[in-house]
PDB file of C-alpha atoms and ligand atoms in Angstrom:
ATOM      1  CA  UNK A   1      68.360 109.806  75.487  1.00 72.00           C
ATOM      2  CA  UNK A   2      66.823 107.939  78.371  1.00 74.00           C
ATOM      3  CA  UNK A   3      67.175 110.040  81.493  1.00 77.00           C
ATOM      4  CA  UNK A   4      64.286 108.513  83.346  1.00 87.00           C
ATOM      5  CA  UNK A   5      64.177 105.027  84.672  1.00 90.00           C
ATOM      6  CA  UNK A   6      60.769 104.593  83.009  1.00 92.00           C
ATOM      7  CA  UNK A   7      62.185 105.487  79.563  1.00 93.00           C
ATOM      8  CA  UNK A   8      65.101 103.188  80.002  1.00 95.00           C
ATOM      9  CA  UNK A   9      62.673 100.497  81.104  1.00 94.00           C
ATOM     10  CA  UNK A  10      60.628 100.985  77.973  1.00 95.00           C
ATOM     11  CA  UNK A  11      63.713 100.925  75.760  1.00 96.00           C
ATOM     12  CA  UNK A  12      64.754  97.615  77.202  1.00 97.00           C
ATOM     13  CA  UNK A  13      61.302  96.195  77.052  1.00 96.00           C
ATOM     14  CA  UNK A  14      60.933  97.089  73.405  1.00 97.00           C
ATOM     15  CA  UNK A  15      64.185  95.176  72.816  1.00 97.00           C
ATOM     16  CA  UNK A  16      62.766  92.265  74.696  1.00 97.00           C
ATOM     17  CA  UNK A  17      65.502  92.416  77.332  1.00 97.00           C
ATOM     18  CA  UNK A  18      66.224  93.594  80.952  1.00 96.00           C
ATOM     19  CA  UNK A  19      69.187  94.842  83.014  1.00 96.00           C
ATOM     20  CA  UNK A  20      71.341  91.829  83.659  1.00 97.00           C
ATOM     21  CA  UNK A  21      73.111  91.626  87.060  1.00 95.00           C
ATOM     22  CA  UNK A  22      75.669  89.165  85.805  1.00 96.00           C
ATOM     23  CA  UNK A  23      76.976  91.715  83.310  1.00 97.00           C
ATOM     24  CA  UNK A  24      76.997  94.553  85.889  1.00 96.00           C
ATOM     25  CA  UNK A  25      74.289  96.391  83.992  1.00 98.00           C
ATOM     26  CA  UNK A  26      73.628  99.496  86.044  1.00 97.00           C
ATOM     27  CA  UNK A  27      72.868 102.168  83.432  1.00 97.00           C
ATOM     28  CA  UNK A  28      73.601 105.900  83.786  1.00 96.00           C
ATOM     29  CA  UNK A  29      70.437 107.993  83.742  1.00 95.00           C
ATOM     30  CA  UNK A  30      71.977 111.344  84.671  1.00 96.00           C
ATOM     31  CA  UNK A  31      72.810 113.602  81.793  1.00 95.00           C
ATOM     32  CA  UNK A  32      75.014 115.839  83.912  1.00 96.00           C
ATOM     33  CA  UNK A  33      77.252 113.008  84.923  1.00 97.00           C
ATOM     34  CA  UNK A  34      77.533 111.827  81.273  1.00 97.00           C
ATOM     35  CA  UNK A  35      78.668 115.355  80.220  1.00 97.00           C
ATOM     36  CA  UNK A  36      81.149 115.527  83.148  1.00 98.00           C
ATOM     37  CA  UNK A  37      82.747 112.186  82.044  1.00 98.00           C
ATOM     38  CA  UNK A  38      83.141 113.568  78.483  1.00 97.00           C
ATOM     39  CA  UNK A  39      84.602 116.810  79.928  1.00 97.00           C
ATOM     40  CA  UNK A  40      86.980 114.977  82.276  1.00 98.00           C
ATOM     41  CA  UNK A  41      88.439 113.132  79.277  1.00 98.00           C
ATOM     42  CA  UNK A  42      88.247 116.377  77.215  1.00 97.00           C
ATOM     43  CA  UNK A  43      86.873 114.517  74.225  1.00 98.00           C
ATOM     44  CA  UNK A  44      86.978 116.400  70.939  1.00 97.00           C
ATOM     45  CA  UNK A  45      86.720 115.634  67.202  1.00 97.00           C
ATOM     46  CA  UNK A  46      90.429 114.854  67.222  1.00 95.00           C
ATOM     47  CA  UNK A  47      89.918 111.793  69.363  1.00 98.00           C
ATOM     48  CA  UNK A  48      89.605 108.096  68.824  1.00 98.00           C
ATOM     49  CA  UNK A  49      87.728 106.656  71.897  1.00 98.00           C
ATOM     50  CA  UNK A  50      87.538 103.094  73.037  1.00 98.00           C
ATOM     51  CA  UNK A  51      84.274 102.760  74.976  1.00 98.00           C
ATOM     52  CA  UNK A  52      83.942  99.656  77.046  1.00 98.00           C
ATOM     53  CA  UNK A  53      80.409  98.493  77.805  1.00 98.00           C
ATOM     54  CA  UNK A  54      78.318 101.176  76.103  1.00 98.00           C
ATOM     55  CA  UNK A  55      75.101  99.399  77.095  1.00 98.00           C
ATOM     56  CA  UNK A  56      72.078 101.443  75.905  1.00 97.00           C
ATOM     57  CA  UNK A  57      74.518 104.165  74.695  1.00 97.00           C
ATOM     58  CA  UNK A  58      73.965 107.241  76.744  1.00 96.00           C
ATOM     59  CA  UNK A  59      77.696 107.898  77.001  1.00 97.00           C
ATOM     60  CA  UNK A  60      78.282 106.754  73.430  1.00 98.00           C
ATOM     61  CA  UNK A  61      75.897 109.324  72.142  1.00 97.00           C
ATOM     62  CA  UNK A  62      77.714 112.104  74.116  1.00 97.00           C
ATOM     63  CA  UNK A  63      81.123 111.039  72.719  1.00 98.00           C
ATOM     64  CA  UNK A  64      79.730 111.029  69.171  1.00 98.00           C
ATOM     65  CA  UNK A  65      78.217 114.414  69.781  1.00 98.00           C
ATOM     66  CA  UNK A  66      81.643 115.701  70.740  1.00 97.00           C
ATOM     67  CA  UNK A  67      82.914 114.563  67.290  1.00 98.00           C
ATOM     68  CA  UNK A  68      84.999 111.564  68.337  1.00 98.00           C
ATOM     69  CA  UNK A  69      85.468 108.318  66.430  1.00 98.00           C
ATOM     70  CA  UNK A  70      84.005 105.759  68.895  1.00 98.00           C
ATOM     71  CA  UNK A  71      84.992 102.146  69.074  1.00 98.00           C
ATOM     72  CA  UNK A  72      82.322 100.579  71.247  1.00 98.00           C
ATOM     73  CA  UNK A  73      82.917  97.083  72.746  1.00 98.00           C
ATOM     74  CA  UNK A  74      79.741  95.505  74.263  1.00 98.00           C
ATOM     75  CA  UNK A  75      79.305  91.854  75.011  1.00 98.00           C
ATOM     76  CA  UNK A  76      75.491  91.958  75.343  1.00 98.00           C
ATOM     77  CA  UNK A  77      74.405  91.184  71.747  1.00 98.00           C
ATOM     78  CA  UNK A  78      70.999  92.726  72.071  1.00 98.00           C
ATOM     79  CA  UNK A  79      72.350  96.101  73.271  1.00 98.00           C
ATOM     80  CA  UNK A  80      75.325  96.002  70.937  1.00 98.00           C
ATOM     81  CA  UNK A  81      72.905  95.601  67.939  1.00 98.00           C
ATOM     82  CA  UNK A  82      70.661  98.356  69.279  1.00 98.00           C
ATOM     83  CA  UNK A  83      73.600 100.814  69.160  1.00 98.00           C
ATOM     84  CA  UNK A  84      73.374 100.930  65.361  1.00 98.00           C
ATOM     85  CA  UNK A  85      70.606 103.538  65.879  1.00 98.00           C
ATOM     86  CA  UNK A  86      73.315 105.979  67.036  1.00 98.00           C
ATOM     87  CA  UNK A  87      75.405 105.762  63.936  1.00 98.00           C
ATOM     88  CA  UNK A  88      76.515 109.172  62.527  1.00 98.00           C
ATOM     89  CA  UNK A  89      76.186 110.151  58.834  1.00 98.00           C
ATOM     90  CA  UNK A  90      80.056 110.051  58.550  1.00 98.00           C
ATOM     91  CA  UNK A  91      80.117 106.499  60.164  1.00 98.00           C
ATOM     92  CA  UNK A  92      82.164 107.315  63.310  1.00 98.00           C
ATOM     93  CA  UNK A  93      80.733 104.604  65.439  1.00 98.00           C
ATOM     94  CA  UNK A  94      82.308 101.135  65.218  1.00 98.00           C
ATOM     95  CA  UNK A  95      80.632  98.472  67.240  1.00 98.00           C
ATOM     96  CA  UNK A  96      82.496  95.254  68.420  1.00 98.00           C
ATOM     97  CA  UNK A  97      80.221  92.663  69.936  1.00 98.00           C
ATOM     98  CA  UNK A  98      82.521  90.893  72.309  1.00 98.00           C
ATOM     99  CA  UNK A  99      83.989  90.512  75.781  1.00 98.00           C
ATOM    100  CA  UNK A 100      86.539  93.297  76.094  1.00 98.00           C
ATOM    101  CA  UNK A 101      88.932  90.754  77.590  1.00 98.00           C
ATOM    102  CA  UNK A 102      88.862  88.820  74.340  1.00 98.00           C
ATOM    103  CA  UNK A 103      89.580  91.886  72.139  1.00 98.00           C
ATOM    104  CA  UNK A 104      92.999  92.755  70.898  1.00 98.00           C
ATOM    105  CA  UNK A 105      92.893  96.515  71.561  1.00 97.00           C
ATOM    106  CA  UNK A 106      95.731  96.894  69.072  1.00 97.00           C
ATOM    107  CA  UNK A 107      93.672  95.430  66.262  1.00 98.00           C
ATOM    108  CA  UNK A 108      90.564  97.294  67.319  1.00 98.00           C
ATOM    109  CA  UNK A 109      92.267 100.668  67.473  1.00 98.00           C
ATOM    110  CA  UNK A 110      94.980 100.726  64.823  1.00 96.00           C
ATOM    111  CA  UNK A 111      92.739 101.133  61.777  1.00 97.00           C
ATOM    112  CA  UNK A 112      91.448 104.464  63.220  1.00 97.00           C
ATOM    113  CA  UNK A 113      94.543 106.008  64.885  1.00 97.00           C
ATOM    114  CA  UNK A 114      96.452 108.465  62.735  1.00 95.00           C
ATOM    115  CA  UNK A 115     100.279 108.431  62.938  1.00 93.00           C
ATOM    116  CA  UNK A 116     101.580 109.434  66.318  1.00 93.00           C
ATOM    117  CA  UNK A 117      98.122 109.598  67.900  1.00 96.00           C
ATOM    118  CA  UNK A 118      96.880 107.547  70.771  1.00 98.00           C
ATOM    119  CA  UNK A 119      93.336 106.664  71.916  1.00 98.00           C
ATOM    120  CA  UNK A 120      91.293 107.531  74.990  1.00 98.00           C
ATOM    121  CA  UNK A 121      89.452 104.853  76.940  1.00 98.00           C
ATOM    122  CA  UNK A 122      86.184 105.935  78.429  1.00 98.00           C
ATOM    123  CA  UNK A 123      83.864 103.651  80.295  1.00 98.00           C
ATOM    124  CA  UNK A 124      81.258 103.205  82.967  1.00 97.00           C
ATOM    125  CA  UNK A 125      82.968  99.939  83.687  1.00 97.00           C
ATOM    126  CA  UNK A 126      81.261  96.572  84.400  1.00 96.00           C
ATOM    127  CA  UNK A 127      82.259  96.328  88.036  1.00 94.00           C
ATOM    128  CA  UNK A 128      82.922  92.662  88.194  1.00 94.00           C
ATOM    129  CA  UNK A 129      85.755  92.929  85.698  1.00 97.00           C
ATOM    130  CA  UNK A 130      87.275  96.336  86.705  1.00 97.00           C
ATOM    131  CA  UNK A 131      90.629  94.957  87.871  1.00 96.00           C
ATOM    132  CA  UNK A 132      91.365  92.654  84.818  1.00 97.00           C
ATOM    133  CA  UNK A 133      90.394  95.458  82.462  1.00 98.00           C
ATOM    134  CA  UNK A 134      92.602  98.028  84.097  1.00 98.00           C
ATOM    135  CA  UNK A 135      95.446  95.580  84.320  1.00 97.00           C
ATOM    136  CA  UNK A 136      95.328  95.048  80.623  1.00 97.00           C
ATOM    137  CA  UNK A 137      94.914  98.734  79.571  1.00 98.00           C
ATOM    138  CA  UNK A 138      97.244 100.626  81.995  1.00 98.00           C
ATOM    139  CA  UNK A 139     100.455  99.277  80.371  1.00 97.00           C
ATOM    140  CA  UNK A 140      99.511 100.253  76.846  1.00 97.00           C
ATOM    141  CA  UNK A 141     101.291 103.569  76.653  1.00 97.00           C
ATOM    142  CA  UNK A 142     101.929 102.732  72.990  1.00 96.00           C
ATOM    143  CA  UNK A 143      98.225 102.861  72.178  1.00 98.00           C
ATOM    144  CA  UNK A 144      96.461 104.863  74.932  1.00 98.00           C
ATOM    145  CA  UNK A 145      96.736 108.386  76.047  1.00 98.00           C
ATOM    146  CA  UNK A 146      94.303 108.288  78.911  1.00 98.00           C
ATOM    147  CA  UNK A 147      91.720 106.080  80.651  1.00 98.00           C
ATOM    148  CA  UNK A 148      88.645 107.737  82.241  1.00 98.00           C
ATOM    149  CA  UNK A 149      86.504 105.292  84.050  1.00 98.00           C
ATOM    150  CA  UNK A 150      83.675 105.080  86.456  1.00 98.00           C
ATOM    151  CA  UNK A 151      84.225 102.485  89.128  1.00 98.00           C
ATOM    152  CA  UNK A 152      82.905 101.702  92.592  1.00 98.00           C
ATOM    153  CA  UNK A 153      83.764 104.526  94.908  1.00 98.00           C
ATOM    154  CA  UNK A 154      85.915 102.339  97.194  1.00 97.00           C
ATOM    155  CA  UNK A 155      87.836 101.051  94.161  1.00 97.00           C
ATOM    156  CA  UNK A 156      88.375 104.733  92.994  1.00 98.00           C
ATOM    157  CA  UNK A 157      89.906 105.452  96.497  1.00 98.00           C
ATOM    158  CA  UNK A 158      92.148 102.360  96.168  1.00 97.00           C
ATOM    159  CA  UNK A 159      93.253 103.386  92.671  1.00 97.00           C
ATOM    160  CA  UNK A 160      94.297 106.898  93.731  1.00 97.00           C
ATOM    161  CA  UNK A 161      95.296 106.624  97.463  1.00 95.00           C
ATOM    162  CA  UNK A 162      98.604 107.957  98.752  1.00 91.00           C
ATOM    163  CA  UNK A 163     101.068 105.662 100.640  1.00 88.00           C
ATOM    164  CA  UNK A 164     100.220 105.208 104.254  1.00 87.00           C
ATOM    165  CA  UNK A 165      96.514 104.956 103.579  1.00 90.00           C
ATOM    166  CA  UNK A 166      94.616 101.859 104.559  1.00 90.00           C
ATOM    167  CA  UNK A 167      93.475 101.309 101.041  1.00 93.00           C
ATOM    168  CA  UNK A 168      96.926 101.710  99.382  1.00 94.00           C
ATOM    169  CA  UNK A 169      97.646  98.355  97.849  1.00 94.00           C
ATOM    170  CA  UNK A 170      99.116  96.457  94.923  1.00 93.00           C
ATOM    171  CA  UNK A 171      96.483  97.810  92.519  1.00 95.00           C
ATOM    172  CA  UNK A 172      97.524 101.332  93.660  1.00 96.00           C
ATOM    173  CA  UNK A 173     101.173 100.576  92.998  1.00 96.00           C
ATOM    174  CA  UNK A 174     100.390  98.900  89.657  1.00 96.00           C
ATOM    175  CA  UNK A 175      98.541 101.919  88.414  1.00 97.00           C
ATOM    176  CA  UNK A 176     101.018 104.472  89.701  1.00 96.00           C
ATOM    177  CA  UNK A 177     103.685 102.482  87.732  1.00 97.00           C
ATOM    178  CA  UNK A 178     102.017 103.009  84.411  1.00 97.00           C
ATOM    179  CA  UNK A 179      99.734 106.099  84.853  1.00 97.00           C
ATOM    180  CA  UNK A 180      99.168 109.264  86.792  1.00 96.00           C
ATOM    181  CA  UNK A 181      95.727 108.524  88.437  1.00 97.00           C
ATOM    182  CA  UNK A 182      93.408 111.275  89.687  1.00 98.00           C
ATOM    183  CA  UNK A 183      90.127 110.980  91.544  1.00 98.00           C
ATOM    184  CA  UNK A 184      87.732 113.043  89.391  1.00 98.00           C
ATOM    185  CA  UNK A 185      84.318 113.118  91.098  1.00 98.00           C
ATOM    186  CA  UNK A 186      81.889 111.039  93.219  1.00 98.00           C
ATOM    187  CA  UNK A 187      78.686 109.825  91.602  1.00 98.00           C
ATOM    188  CA  UNK A 188      75.694 108.893  93.728  1.00 98.00           C
ATOM    189  CA  UNK A 189      74.182 105.454  93.286  1.00 98.00           C
ATOM    190  CA  UNK A 190      70.969 107.242  92.407  1.00 97.00           C
ATOM    191  CA  UNK A 191      72.376 108.259  89.021  1.00 97.00           C
ATOM    192  CA  UNK A 192      71.990 104.656  87.819  1.00 97.00           C
ATOM    193  CA  UNK A 193      69.154 102.388  86.997  1.00 96.00           C
ATOM    194  CA  UNK A 194      68.771  99.838  88.450  1.00 96.00           C
ATOM    195  CA  UNK A 195      70.208 101.528  91.608  1.00 96.00           C
ATOM    196  CA  UNK A 196      73.390  99.681  92.722  1.00 96.00           C
ATOM    197  CA  UNK A 197      74.248  98.984  96.378  1.00 96.00           C
ATOM    198  CA  UNK A 198      77.178 101.430  96.461  1.00 97.00           C
ATOM    199  CA  UNK A 199      78.190 104.863  95.171  1.00 98.00           C
ATOM    200  CA  UNK A 200      80.632 105.320  92.279  1.00 98.00           C
ATOM    201  CA  UNK A 201      83.345 107.690  91.278  1.00 98.00           C
ATOM    202  CA  UNK A 202      85.099 108.695  88.085  1.00 98.00           C
ATOM    203  CA  UNK A 203      88.830 108.261  87.895  1.00 98.00           C
ATOM    204  CA  UNK A 204      91.102 109.737  85.198  1.00 98.00           C
ATOM    205  CA  UNK A 205      94.400 108.004  84.499  1.00 98.00           C
ATOM    206  CA  UNK A 206      96.882 109.772  82.350  1.00 98.00           C
ATOM    207  CA  UNK A 207      98.913 106.943  80.651  1.00 98.00           C
ATOM    208  CA  UNK A 208     102.676 107.710  80.640  1.00 96.00           C
ATOM    209  CA  UNK A 209     105.882 105.865  79.842  1.00 93.00           C
ATOM    210  CA  UNK A 210     106.214 103.157  82.498  1.00 88.00           C
ATOM    211  CA  UNK A 211     108.915 103.496  85.154  1.00 90.00           C
ATOM    212  CA  UNK A 212     111.991 101.599  84.682  1.00 92.00           C
ATOM    213  CA  UNK A 213     112.725  98.374  86.557  1.00 96.00           C
ATOM    214  CA  UNK A 214     115.110  95.550  85.667  1.00 96.00           C
ATOM    215  CA  UNK A 215     112.383  92.871  85.759  1.00 96.00           C
ATOM    216  CA  UNK A 216     108.734  94.078  85.701  1.00 96.00           C
ATOM    217  CA  UNK A 217     107.182  90.691  86.451  1.00 96.00           C
ATOM    218  CA  UNK A 218     109.426  90.105  89.403  1.00 96.00           C
ATOM    219  CA  UNK A 219     108.790  93.572  90.801  1.00 97.00           C
ATOM    220  CA  UNK A 220     105.047  93.048  90.613  1.00 97.00           C
ATOM    221  CA  UNK A 221     105.381  89.578  92.142  1.00 96.00           C
ATOM    222  CA  UNK A 222     107.193  91.343  95.095  1.00 97.00           C
ATOM    223  CA  UNK A 223     104.551  94.018  95.468  1.00 96.00           C
ATOM    224  CA  UNK A 224     101.609  91.580  95.214  1.00 96.00           C
ATOM    225  CA  UNK A 225     103.271  89.247  97.781  1.00 96.00           C
ATOM    226  CA  UNK A 226     103.971  92.128 100.077  1.00 96.00           C
ATOM    227  CA  UNK A 227     100.443  93.498 100.023  1.00 95.00           C
ATOM    228  CA  UNK A 228      98.846  90.046 100.455  1.00 94.00           C
ATOM    229  CA  UNK A 229     100.239  90.275 103.995  1.00 90.00           C
ATOM    230  CA  UNK A 230      99.825  93.941 104.490  1.00 86.00           C
ATOM    231  CA  UNK A 231      99.903  93.809 108.303  1.00 88.00           C
ATOM    232  CA  UNK A 232     103.269  92.105 108.283  1.00 92.00           C
ATOM    233  CA  UNK A 233     106.554  93.709 108.034  1.00 94.00           C
ATOM    234  CA  UNK A 234     108.348  93.433 104.668  1.00 95.00           C
ATOM    235  CA  UNK A 235     111.034  91.128 105.871  1.00 92.00           C
ATOM    236  CA  UNK A 236     108.373  88.641 107.045  1.00 94.00           C
ATOM    237  CA  UNK A 237     105.941  89.071 104.152  1.00 94.00           C
ATOM    238  CA  UNK A 238     108.603  88.581 101.471  1.00 95.00           C
ATOM    239  CA  UNK A 239     110.194  85.555 103.156  1.00 93.00           C
ATOM    240  CA  UNK A 240     108.808  83.161 100.499  1.00 92.00           C
ATOM    241  CA  UNK A 241     110.642  85.153  97.838  1.00 95.00           C
ATOM    242  CA  UNK A 242     113.798  86.494  99.481  1.00 95.00           C
ATOM    243  CA  UNK A 243     115.828  85.778 102.629  1.00 94.00           C
ATOM    244  CA  UNK A 244     114.896  88.005 105.593  1.00 93.00           C
ATOM    245  CA  UNK A 245     118.461  89.172 105.977  1.00 95.00           C
ATOM    246  CA  UNK A 246     118.500  90.352 102.356  1.00 96.00           C
ATOM    247  CA  UNK A 247     115.348  92.396 102.824  1.00 96.00           C
ATOM    248  CA  UNK A 248     116.593  93.933 106.069  1.00 96.00           C
ATOM    249  CA  UNK A 249     119.961  94.783 104.585  1.00 96.00           C
ATOM    250  CA  UNK A 250     118.213  96.287 101.582  1.00 97.00           C
ATOM    251  CA  UNK A 251     115.951  98.500 103.740  1.00 97.00           C
ATOM    252  CA  UNK A 252     118.936  99.630 105.767  1.00 97.00           C
ATOM    253  CA  UNK A 253     121.048 100.474 102.749  1.00 97.00           C
ATOM    254  CA  UNK A 254     118.194 102.556 101.537  1.00 97.00           C
ATOM    255  CA  UNK A 255     117.778 104.289 104.938  1.00 97.00           C
ATOM    256  CA  UNK A 256     114.282 102.922 105.241  1.00 96.00           C
ATOM    257  CA  UNK A 257     112.755 101.646 108.442  1.00 95.00           C
ATOM    258  CA  UNK A 258     113.561  97.965 108.750  1.00 94.00           C
ATOM    259  CA  UNK A 259     110.199  97.473 110.397  1.00 94.00           C
ATOM    260  CA  UNK A 260     108.443  99.009 107.237  1.00 92.00           C
ATOM    261  CA  UNK A 261     105.190  97.535 106.085  1.00 92.00           C
ATOM    262  CA  UNK A 262     104.378  97.653 102.351  1.00 93.00           C
ATOM    263  CA  UNK A 263     101.816 100.471 102.776  1.00 92.00           C
ATOM    264  CA  UNK A 264     104.487 102.706 104.172  1.00 91.00           C
ATOM    265  CA  UNK A 265     106.471 102.750 100.945  1.00 94.00           C
ATOM    266  CA  UNK A 266     105.791 104.974  97.900  1.00 94.00           C
ATOM    267  CA  UNK A 267     106.345 103.619  94.424  1.00 95.00           C
ATOM    268  CA  UNK A 268     109.905 105.002  94.209  1.00 95.00           C
ATOM    269  CA  UNK A 269     110.906 103.309  97.488  1.00 96.00           C
ATOM    270  CA  UNK A 270     109.309  99.950  96.412  1.00 97.00           C
ATOM    271  CA  UNK A 271     111.299 100.165  93.096  1.00 97.00           C
ATOM    272  CA  UNK A 272     114.573 100.983  94.863  1.00 97.00           C
ATOM    273  CA  UNK A 273     113.976  98.208  97.338  1.00 97.00           C
ATOM    274  CA  UNK A 274     113.347  95.736  94.526  1.00 97.00           C
ATOM    275  CA  UNK A 275     116.446  96.638  92.725  1.00 97.00           C
ATOM    276  CA  UNK A 276     118.729  96.332  95.785  1.00 97.00           C
ATOM    277  CA  UNK A 277     117.199  92.950  96.633  1.00 97.00           C
ATOM    278  CA  UNK A 278     117.314  91.721  93.117  1.00 95.00           C
ATOM    279  CA  UNK A 279     121.064  92.689  93.009  1.00 94.00           C
ATOM    280  CA  UNK A 280     121.772  91.061  96.251  1.00 93.00           C
ATOM    281  CA  UNK A 281     120.003  87.829  95.420  1.00 86.00           C
ATOM    282  CA  UNK A 282     121.919  87.559  92.123  1.00 82.00           C
ATOM    283  CA  UNK A 283     125.315  88.113  93.614  1.00 62.00           C
ATOM    284  CA  UNK A 284     124.800  86.027  96.747  1.00 55.00           C
TER     285      UNK A 284
HETATM  286  N1  SAM B 301      77.862 102.629  79.459  1.00 56.80           N
HETATM  287  C1  SAM B 301      76.589 102.279  79.922  1.00 56.80           C
HETATM  288  C2  SAM B 301      76.052 103.344  80.875  1.00 56.80           C
HETATM  289  O1  SAM B 301      76.868 104.105  81.367  1.00 56.80           O
HETATM  290  O2  SAM B 301      74.858 103.405  81.005  1.00 56.80           O
HETATM  291  C3  SAM B 301      76.507 100.896  80.519  1.00 56.80           C
HETATM  292  C4  SAM B 301      77.417 100.687  81.799  1.00 56.80           C
HETATM  293  S1  SAM B 301      77.169  99.172  82.606  1.00 56.80           S
HETATM  294  C5  SAM B 301      77.781  99.574  84.276  1.00 56.80           C
HETATM  295  C6  SAM B 301      78.380  98.063  82.045  1.00 56.80           C
HETATM  296  C7  SAM B 301      78.209  97.553  80.580  1.00 56.80           C
HETATM  297  O3  SAM B 301      79.277  96.703  80.272  1.00 56.80           O
HETATM  298  C8  SAM B 301      76.958  96.776  80.348  1.00 56.80           C
HETATM  299  O4  SAM B 301      76.386  97.321  79.162  1.00 56.80           O
HETATM  300  C9  SAM B 301      77.420  95.348  80.111  1.00 56.80           C
HETATM  301  O5  SAM B 301      76.666  94.667  79.233  1.00 56.80           O
HETATM  302  C10 SAM B 301      78.782  95.555  79.600  1.00 56.80           C
HETATM  303  N2  SAM B 301      79.773  94.477  79.822  1.00 56.80           N
HETATM  304  C11 SAM B 301      79.811  93.691  80.888  1.00 56.80           C
HETATM  305  N3  SAM B 301      80.888  92.859  80.895  1.00 56.80           N
HETATM  306  C12 SAM B 301      81.533  93.153  79.813  1.00 56.80           C
HETATM  307  C13 SAM B 301      82.680  92.733  79.105  1.00 56.80           C
HETATM  308  N4  SAM B 301      83.473  91.775  79.717  1.00 56.80           N
HETATM  309  N5  SAM B 301      83.119  93.200  77.948  1.00 56.80           N
HETATM  310  C14 SAM B 301      82.362  94.203  77.333  1.00 56.80           C
HETATM  311  N6  SAM B 301      81.296  94.661  77.875  1.00 56.80           N
HETATM  312  C15 SAM B 301      80.891  94.238  79.073  1.00 56.80           C
END
């Protein structure tokens, strides 16, 4: 594989292409990191893996070497076509040339998933679409067992931060609702070519049964609204959705600080708050 920038450069040149900024093409050139991602997801020959943005295929090759069936979704046609060279004798590589956001993951995975088995998502994500991709994948407990992704380090911190932290926000709450997220390891920007402006980190999300709430959309509308005004107290930030007295009464009934800001509340408290408010608003 291409573990030197010059080799990667030559590979791209031979294909008549170059790394495209608009597609977040910063390619991994560190074999250790590639092996660590495979190990974090504990990929074996039992697994069906959905790889998003395989690019030149360094990670794809590792996943295939571990024996997995790999469904690789790449929207750069030139790189997607070039992946054919990694095909295994037993045809375990399936290439889909498309924007991942246009792919039905159900249709992409179902033909390869055995009864009762779920897939693993593994990706060095295109950074400009990290949030829409995670938002679509995290709720798919029916199809996915885990999501192991490389993201910008600051996004990794946001995804995995505890309540009270400055970076705890609506993405954190959303991911904790559907998964158990874990910060796996930090990756220096020098492990990529071209070298990006920031460091990265791998995050492992174990997808589990989502928490129960009476109205999921309304719950996330509440958390998004609250975190849009994170400096404000909840009774003020939620005023466009609910009456201030309702919010205050709900906080009091749950023995929470009436001056609480959204970042003070763990997922359980936000869910409890939502249910009390929703009840009160319905019976008002
Ligand atoms: N996996 C490779 C690696 O680790 O070297 C490449 C990672 S690179 C950060 C992101 C890859 O995602 C690029 O190959 C890019 O073409 C692809 N990509 C960007 N946007 C995409 C999208 N919406 N759907 C599918 N692939 C996309």
